[in-house]
Amino acid sequence: MAAAAALLLALTASGCGSSAAPGTEETDGQVELRFSWWGNSDRAELTQRAIDTFEDAHPNITVKPEFADFNGYFDRLATTVAGGDAPDVITLGGAYPREYGDRGALMDLTEVSGELDLGKLPESALANGNFSGIQYGVPTGNNTYALLINPRVFEEAGVPLPDEDTWSWEDYAETAEAISAKSPDGVFGTADPTSMEALDVYAWQNGESVYSEDGGMNIEAETLADWWDMTAELRASGAAPDAALSAELDGLAGPEQSLMGRGLSGMEFAWSNQYAAYQSASGDPLQLIRPPGESHAQPGVWLQASQIYSIYSQTEHPKEAAALIDFLINDPEAAKIIGTDRGIPSNPDVLEAIQPELTEAQQVESQFVGRMGEYANRPLIIGPVGSTNTLQILERVNSGVLFEQITPEEAGKQFIDEVSAAIGAK
């Protein structure tokens, strides 16, 4: 991710920050579009099926897929953008739409409104791709952060399932410890819960957030220290894997490689749209529940675009790129193929049309997101420019805590100092 951040700074020098207009002429002959995304082989297979359907309806357009696992995707994308050779349709997430958009690498989608109809998408969904008053991206679908649980692991350990409406973080830790203590070696109550999303949930429950609305930081070092105190206790009690295994798992890409995906943990945090992949990998019927602490303070979960589709500002085929995105978000045939892999469709008509087509797992995801939408009304705070470095900083600081190279108190201060420097916060 460091390479991605460094290369992103080269955008202006490479011409992406220029005012040159992209090609807008009609193309009479064959057009090739490059379409990039991240994900595993299952996502690639679904996406290719949708591409094939699009190509059947647009015989003059060929779509060339470009995908990678999450860990390598953004470094590759930054390289192509800095070199002036980015894909025509780009999948983004997190703070990347703002970073790339503010540096001139993304098209204002109002320029292709004739080919891309956003009228059915609610404002709350479109806000995920709107920065500085410009619509740089379109949400692939809605998503929320959740806790996955494996009832089989609970049952075999003789541990009751948690009550999501009442449980606390203390209950979470005690439940994880009980599962590990009553399970065979190699089966854990939980994986290490540290992630940007889990931290933001925890911070919001405490009246804070990782970032502030004005582009600074809004989380206290003491809150971070409390978090890392908890995770250290999880490892010490055996509720979570030791440092070596946790570090190894952190570097793995897909759900099939996780403890949950291998049926070796009772609980693991994940995005709701990963539910089907985790269940398929584990072979067990899993459940999605609210994170701990949601009933003891203000709710920390939120609805967010799973991913964002954007168009490269220098594309030679803006209308065709817009037509592809329009197909992906507005066509029921595309939605029937992709299902909930990229979140619950934001277009309500499309969601209604595909309900009968959804698998049991996809219906679980849809119902969970709908249930979370009833109260998860906290504002979405997008990270400021420079915040794409935060994940790497978190991984480095968390590694220091894992291997007891720094204390939780030192970790809290280090995280705030390094992120503040990355985003230019005072």
Coordinates of C-alpha atoms in Angstrom, one line a residue:
M1 CA 0.0 0.0 0.0
A2 CA 3.0 2.3 0.5
A3 CA 3.7 2.1 -3.3
A4 CA 0.1 3.1 -3.9
A5 CA 0.4 6.2 -1.8
A6 CA 3.8 7.2 -3.3
L7 CA 2.6 6.8 -6.9
L8 CA -0.7 8.6 -6.2
L9 CA 1.4 11.7 -5.5
A10 CA 2.7 11.5 -9.1
L11 CA -0.7 11.9 -10.6
T12 CA -0.4 15.6 -11.4
A13 CA 3.0 15.1 -12.9
S14 CA 1.7 12.4 -15.2
G15 CA -1.0 14.6 -16.6
C16 CA -4.0 13.3 -14.7
G17 CA -4.4 16.6 -13.0
S18 CA -4.5 18.4 -16.3
S19 CA -7.7 20.1 -17.7
A20 CA -7.5 18.2 -21.0
A21 CA -10.9 16.8 -21.8
P22 CA -11.3 13.1 -22.4
G23 CA -12.3 11.8 -25.8
T24 CA -15.9 12.3 -26.4
E25 CA -16.4 11.4 -30.1
E26 CA -18.8 8.7 -31.0
T27 CA -17.0 5.4 -31.9
D28 CA -18.3 3.7 -35.0
G29 CA -15.9 0.7 -34.9
Q30 CA -15.0 -1.8 -32.3
V31 CA -14.2 -0.4 -28.8
E32 CA -12.2 -2.1 -26.1
L33 CA -12.8 -1.1 -22.5
R34 CA -10.6 -2.1 -19.6
F35 CA -12.4 -2.8 -16.4
S36 CA -10.6 -3.3 -13.1
W37 CA -11.6 -4.6 -9.7
W38 CA -10.3 -6.6 -6.8
G39 CA -11.5 -9.9 -5.4
N40 CA -11.1 -13.6 -5.5
S41 CA -11.8 -16.1 -8.3
D42 CA -15.5 -16.4 -7.4
R43 CA -16.0 -12.6 -7.9
A44 CA -14.0 -12.8 -11.2
E45 CA -16.3 -15.6 -12.5
L46 CA -19.5 -13.7 -11.6
T47 CA -18.1 -10.5 -13.1
Q48 CA -17.1 -12.2 -16.3
R49 CA -20.6 -13.6 -16.7
A50 CA -22.0 -10.1 -16.4
I51 CA -19.5 -8.8 -18.9
D52 CA -20.5 -11.5 -21.4
T53 CA -24.1 -10.4 -21.1
F54 CA -23.2 -6.8 -21.6
E55 CA -21.1 -7.7 -24.7
D56 CA -24.0 -9.6 -26.1
A57 CA -26.1 -6.5 -25.9
H58 CA -23.3 -4.2 -27.2
P59 CA -21.5 -6.2 -30.0
N60 CA -19.2 -3.3 -30.8
I61 CA -17.8 -3.2 -27.2
T62 CA -15.2 -5.7 -25.8
V63 CA -14.5 -5.5 -22.1
K64 CA -11.1 -6.6 -20.9
P65 CA -11.1 -7.6 -17.2
E66 CA -8.2 -6.6 -14.9
F67 CA -8.4 -7.9 -11.4
A68 CA -6.1 -8.7 -8.4
D69 CA -6.4 -9.6 -4.8
F70 CA -7.1 -6.7 -2.5
N71 CA -3.5 -6.5 -1.2
G72 CA -2.0 -5.9 -4.6
Y73 CA -4.9 -4.1 -6.4
F74 CA -4.3 -0.5 -5.3
D75 CA -0.5 -0.7 -5.9
R76 CA -1.2 -1.9 -9.5
L77 CA -3.8 0.8 -10.0
A78 CA -1.6 3.6 -8.8
T79 CA 1.1 2.4 -11.2
T80 CA -1.2 2.6 -14.2
V81 CA -2.8 5.9 -13.2
A82 CA 0.6 7.5 -12.6
G83 CA 1.7 6.2 -16.0
G84 CA -1.3 7.6 -17.8
D85 CA -2.6 4.2 -18.7
A86 CA -5.4 3.4 -16.2
P87 CA -8.4 1.2 -16.9
D88 CA -11.5 2.9 -18.4
V89 CA -13.8 1.7 -15.6
I90 CA -12.1 1.6 -12.2
T91 CA -13.4 0.0 -9.0
L92 CA -12.5 2.0 -5.9
G93 CA -13.4 2.0 -2.2
G94 CA -12.7 3.9 1.1
A95 CA -11.0 7.2 0.6
Y96 CA -9.7 6.4 -2.9
P97 CA -12.5 8.1 -4.9
R98 CA -11.7 11.4 -3.1
E99 CA -7.9 10.9 -3.5
Y100 CA -8.1 10.1 -7.2
G101 CA -10.9 12.5 -7.9
D102 CA -9.3 15.5 -6.2
R103 CA -6.1 14.9 -8.3
G104 CA -8.0 14.9 -11.6
A105 CA -7.8 11.2 -12.3
L106 CA -11.6 10.6 -12.3
M107 CA -14.4 11.9 -14.6
D108 CA -17.2 14.0 -13.4
L109 CA -20.1 11.6 -14.1
T110 CA -22.5 14.4 -15.0
E111 CA -20.5 14.6 -18.3
V112 CA -22.0 11.2 -19.3
S113 CA -25.5 11.6 -17.8
G114 CA -27.0 10.6 -21.2
E115 CA -25.5 7.1 -20.8
L116 CA -25.5 6.7 -17.0
D117 CA -28.8 7.1 -15.3
L118 CA -28.5 7.8 -11.5
G119 CA -32.1 8.8 -11.0
K120 CA -33.1 5.6 -9.1
L121 CA -30.2 5.7 -6.6
P122 CA -31.0 7.4 -3.3
E123 CA -28.9 10.5 -2.3
S124 CA -27.5 8.6 0.7
A125 CA -26.0 6.0 -1.7
L126 CA -24.7 8.6 -4.2
A127 CA -23.0 10.5 -1.4
N128 CA -20.5 7.8 -1.1
G129 CA -19.0 8.9 -4.5
N130 CA -19.6 12.6 -4.3
F131 CA -16.7 14.8 -3.2
S132 CA -16.1 18.5 -3.5
G133 CA -19.5 18.8 -5.2
I134 CA -18.6 16.4 -8.0
Q135 CA -20.0 12.9 -8.6
Y136 CA -16.9 10.9 -9.1
G137 CA -18.3 7.5 -8.5
V138 CA -21.4 5.3 -8.3
P139 CA -21.9 2.7 -5.5
T140 CA -22.0 -0.9 -6.5
G141 CA -24.4 -1.6 -3.6
N142 CA -24.9 -1.1 0.1
N143 CA -22.9 -2.9 2.7
T144 CA -22.4 -2.9 6.5
Y145 CA -19.8 -4.2 9.0
A146 CA -20.9 -7.2 11.0
L147 CA -19.7 -10.1 13.1
L148 CA -19.8 -13.5 11.6
I149 CA -20.5 -16.4 13.9
N150 CA -20.4 -20.2 13.3
P151 CA -23.1 -21.8 15.4
R152 CA -21.5 -25.2 15.0
V153 CA -18.4 -24.1 16.8
F154 CA -20.5 -22.6 19.6
E155 CA -22.6 -25.8 19.9
E156 CA -19.6 -28.1 20.0
A157 CA -18.0 -26.0 22.7
G158 CA -21.2 -25.9 24.7
V159 CA -21.2 -22.0 24.6
P160 CA -24.6 -20.2 24.1
L161 CA -24.9 -17.9 21.1
P162 CA -24.6 -14.2 22.0
D163 CA -27.6 -11.9 22.3
E164 CA -26.8 -9.2 19.8
D165 CA -29.3 -6.8 21.4
T166 CA -27.6 -6.8 24.8
W167 CA -24.0 -8.0 24.6
S168 CA -20.9 -5.8 25.3
W169 CA -17.2 -6.0 24.4
E170 CA -16.6 -7.7 27.7
D171 CA -19.2 -10.3 26.8
Y172 CA -17.5 -10.8 23.4
A173 CA -14.1 -11.4 25.1
E174 CA -15.6 -13.8 27.7
T175 CA -17.5 -15.7 24.9
A176 CA -14.3 -16.0 22.8
E177 CA -12.3 -17.3 25.8
A178 CA -15.0 -19.9 26.6
I179 CA -15.1 -21.2 23.0
S180 CA -11.3 -21.6 22.9
A181 CA -11.1 -23.3 26.3
K182 CA -13.8 -25.9 25.4
S183 CA -12.7 -26.6 21.8
P184 CA -9.9 -28.7 20.3
D185 CA -6.5 -27.2 19.8
G186 CA -6.4 -25.0 16.7
V187 CA -10.0 -23.8 17.2
F188 CA -10.4 -20.3 18.5
G189 CA -13.2 -18.1 19.9
T190 CA -12.3 -15.3 17.6
A191 CA -9.7 -14.1 15.1
D192 CA -7.8 -10.9 16.0
P193 CA -10.5 -8.3 15.6
T194 CA -8.3 -5.3 14.7
S195 CA -9.3 -3.6 11.5
M196 CA -10.0 0.0 10.4
E197 CA -13.7 -0.8 10.4
A198 CA -13.8 -2.4 13.8
L199 CA -11.9 0.5 15.3
D200 CA -14.3 3.0 13.8
V201 CA -17.3 1.1 15.2
Y202 CA -15.5 1.0 18.6
A203 CA -14.6 4.7 18.4
W204 CA -18.1 5.8 17.4
Q205 CA -19.6 3.9 20.3
N206 CA -17.4 6.0 22.5
G207 CA -18.5 9.3 21.0
E208 CA -15.5 9.5 18.6
S209 CA -14.5 8.5 15.1
V210 CA -11.2 7.8 13.4
Y211 CA -11.6 10.9 11.2
S212 CA -13.4 14.2 11.7
E213 CA -15.7 16.0 9.3
D214 CA -13.1 18.7 8.7
G215 CA -10.4 16.2 7.6
G216 CA -8.6 15.7 10.9
M217 CA -8.5 12.9 13.5
N218 CA -11.2 12.4 16.1
I219 CA -10.1 9.4 18.1
E220 CA -8.2 9.6 21.4
A221 CA -5.0 7.7 22.2
E222 CA -6.7 6.4 25.3
T223 CA -9.5 4.8 23.3
L224 CA -6.9 3.1 21.0
A225 CA -5.0 1.9 24.1
D226 CA -8.2 0.4 25.5
W227 CA -8.7 -1.4 22.2
W228 CA -5.2 -2.9 22.2
D229 CA -5.5 -3.8 25.8
M230 CA -8.5 -5.9 24.9
T231 CA -6.9 -7.6 22.0
A232 CA -3.8 -8.4 24.1
E233 CA -6.0 -10.0 26.7
L234 CA -7.7 -12.0 23.9
R235 CA -4.3 -13.5 22.9
A236 CA -3.2 -14.0 26.5
S237 CA -6.3 -16.0 27.4
G238 CA -6.2 -18.1 24.2
A239 CA -9.4 -16.6 23.0
A240 CA -7.6 -15.4 19.8
P241 CA -4.5 -16.9 18.1
D242 CA -1.0 -16.0 19.2
A243 CA 1.0 -13.2 17.5
A244 CA 2.6 -15.4 14.8
L245 CA -0.6 -16.9 13.6
S246 CA -2.5 -13.6 13.7
A247 CA 0.2 -12.0 11.7
E248 CA 0.1 -14.8 9.2
L249 CA -3.7 -14.6 8.8
D250 CA -3.5 -10.8 8.4
G251 CA -1.4 -11.3 5.2
L252 CA -3.9 -13.8 3.6
A253 CA -6.2 -12.6 0.9
G254 CA -9.5 -14.6 0.8
P255 CA -12.2 -15.8 3.1
E256 CA -11.2 -19.4 2.3
Q257 CA -7.9 -18.9 4.0
S258 CA -9.3 -17.4 7.2
L259 CA -10.1 -19.2 10.4
M260 CA -13.8 -18.7 9.8
G261 CA -13.5 -19.9 6.3
R262 CA -11.8 -23.1 7.5
G263 CA -14.3 -23.7 10.3
L264 CA -11.7 -22.9 13.0
S265 CA -13.2 -19.9 14.8
G266 CA -16.5 -19.1 16.4
M267 CA -16.4 -15.4 15.6
E268 CA -14.8 -13.1 13.0
F269 CA -15.5 -9.5 11.8
A270 CA -16.3 -9.0 8.1
W271 CA -18.3 -7.0 5.7
S272 CA -21.8 -8.3 5.2
N273 CA -21.3 -8.9 1.4
Q274 CA -18.6 -11.4 2.3
Y275 CA -21.1 -13.6 4.0
A276 CA -21.7 -15.9 1.1
A277 CA -18.0 -16.4 0.4
Y278 CA -17.3 -17.2 4.1
Q279 CA -20.2 -19.7 4.3
S280 CA -19.2 -21.4 1.0
A281 CA -15.6 -21.7 2.2
S282 CA -16.6 -23.1 5.7
G283 CA -19.3 -25.4 4.6
D284 CA -21.2 -24.4 7.7
P285 CA -24.4 -22.3 8.0
L286 CA -23.1 -19.0 9.4
Q287 CA -24.9 -16.1 10.9
L288 CA -24.5 -12.3 10.7
I289 CA -25.0 -10.3 13.9
R290 CA -24.4 -6.8 15.2
P291 CA -21.0 -6.1 16.7
P292 CA -20.7 -6.0 20.5
G293 CA -21.5 -2.8 22.3
E294 CA -24.1 -1.5 19.9
S295 CA -26.8 -1.5 22.5
H296 CA -24.7 0.0 25.3
A297 CA -23.9 3.3 23.5
Q298 CA -24.6 5.1 20.3
P299 CA -24.5 2.6 17.4
G300 CA -21.2 2.4 15.6
V301 CA -22.2 0.6 12.4
W302 CA -23.1 2.4 9.3
L303 CA -24.3 1.7 5.7
Q304 CA -21.6 2.2 3.1
A305 CA -21.1 1.6 -0.5
S306 CA -19.4 -1.8 -0.9
Q307 CA -17.4 -0.4 -3.7
I308 CA -17.5 2.5 -6.2
Y309 CA -17.4 2.4 -10.0
S310 CA -15.6 5.4 -11.5
I311 CA -14.4 6.4 -15.0
Y312 CA -10.8 7.3 -15.7
S313 CA -10.7 11.0 -16.7
Q314 CA -8.4 10.3 -19.7
T315 CA -10.5 7.5 -21.1
E316 CA -10.9 7.6 -24.9
H317 CA -14.4 5.9 -24.6
P318 CA -16.3 7.8 -21.9
K319 CA -19.8 7.0 -23.3
E320 CA -19.1 3.3 -23.6
A321 CA -17.6 3.2 -20.1
A322 CA -20.7 4.9 -18.7
A323 CA -22.9 2.4 -20.5
L324 CA -21.0 -0.5 -18.8
I325 CA -21.5 1.1 -15.4
D326 CA -25.2 1.8 -16.2
F327 CA -25.6 -1.9 -17.0
L328 CA -23.9 -3.0 -13.8
I329 CA -26.0 -0.9 -11.5
N330 CA -29.4 -0.6 -13.3
D331 CA -29.9 -3.7 -15.3
P332 CA -31.7 -6.6 -13.5
E333 CA -29.9 -9.1 -15.7
A334 CA -26.5 -7.9 -14.3
A335 CA -27.9 -8.0 -10.8
K336 CA -29.2 -11.5 -11.1
I337 CA -25.7 -12.6 -12.1
I338 CA -23.7 -10.6 -9.5
G339 CA -26.2 -11.0 -6.7
T340 CA -25.0 -9.4 -3.5
D341 CA -21.3 -9.9 -4.1
R342 CA -20.7 -6.2 -4.4
G343 CA -23.3 -5.3 -1.8
I344 CA -27.1 -5.0 -1.8
P345 CA -28.1 -3.2 -5.0
S346 CA -28.8 0.5 -4.4
N347 CA -31.4 0.7 -7.1
P348 CA -34.6 -0.4 -5.3
D349 CA -36.2 -1.5 -8.5
V350 CA -33.3 -3.8 -9.3
L351 CA -33.3 -5.2 -5.7
E352 CA -37.0 -6.0 -6.0
A353 CA -36.5 -7.7 -9.3
I354 CA -33.8 -10.0 -8.1
Q355 CA -35.3 -11.0 -4.8
P356 CA -36.6 -14.3 -6.2
E357 CA -33.2 -15.0 -7.7
L358 CA -31.2 -14.5 -4.5
T359 CA -29.8 -17.6 -2.9
E360 CA -30.5 -18.3 0.8
A361 CA -27.1 -16.8 1.7
Q362 CA -27.8 -13.6 -0.4
Q363 CA -31.2 -13.2 1.3
V364 CA -29.5 -13.4 4.7
E365 CA -27.2 -10.5 3.6
S366 CA -30.1 -8.5 2.2
Q367 CA -32.2 -8.9 5.3
F368 CA -29.2 -8.1 7.6
V369 CA -28.4 -4.9 5.7
G370 CA -32.1 -3.9 5.7
R371 CA -32.2 -4.5 9.5
M372 CA -29.1 -2.4 10.1
G373 CA -30.6 0.3 8.0
E374 CA -33.3 0.8 10.5
Y375 CA -31.0 2.4 13.0
A376 CA -27.5 2.7 11.5
N377 CA -28.0 6.3 10.6
R378 CA -24.6 7.8 11.6
P379 CA -23.0 10.0 9.0
L380 CA -20.5 8.6 6.6
I381 CA -17.1 10.2 7.2
I382 CA -14.7 9.6 4.3
G383 CA -11.1 9.7 5.1
P384 CA -9.2 12.9 3.9
V385 CA -6.4 12.9 1.3
G386 CA -3.5 10.9 2.7
S387 CA -5.8 8.5 4.6
T388 CA -5.1 5.7 2.2
N389 CA -1.9 5.3 4.2
T390 CA -3.9 4.6 7.4
L391 CA -4.4 0.8 6.7
Q392 CA -0.6 0.3 6.4
I393 CA 0.0 2.3 9.5
L394 CA -2.6 0.3 11.4
E395 CA -1.1 -3.0 10.3
R396 CA 2.4 -1.9 11.3
V397 CA 1.3 -0.6 14.7
N398 CA -0.9 -3.7 15.4
S399 CA 2.1 -5.9 14.5
G400 CA 4.1 -4.1 17.2
V401 CA 1.4 -4.8 19.7
L402 CA 1.0 -8.4 18.6
F403 CA 4.7 -9.2 19.2
E404 CA 4.9 -7.0 22.3
Q405 CA 7.4 -4.6 20.8
I406 CA 5.2 -1.7 22.0
T407 CA 2.6 -1.3 24.7
P408 CA -1.1 -0.6 23.9
E409 CA -0.5 3.0 25.3
E410 CA 2.5 3.5 23.0
A411 CA 0.5 2.0 20.1
G412 CA -2.3 4.5 20.6
K413 CA 0.1 7.5 20.5
Q414 CA 2.1 6.1 17.5
F415 CA -1.1 5.5 15.5
I416 CA -2.3 9.0 16.0
D417 CA 1.1 10.6 15.3
E418 CA 1.6 8.7 12.1
V419 CA -1.9 9.1 10.7
S420 CA -1.9 12.8 11.6
A421 CA 1.3 13.2 9.7
A422 CA -0.1 11.2 6.7
I423 CA -3.2 13.4 6.4
G424 CA -1.5 16.6 7.3
A425 CA -3.5 17.1 10.5
K426 CA -2.3 19.4 13.2

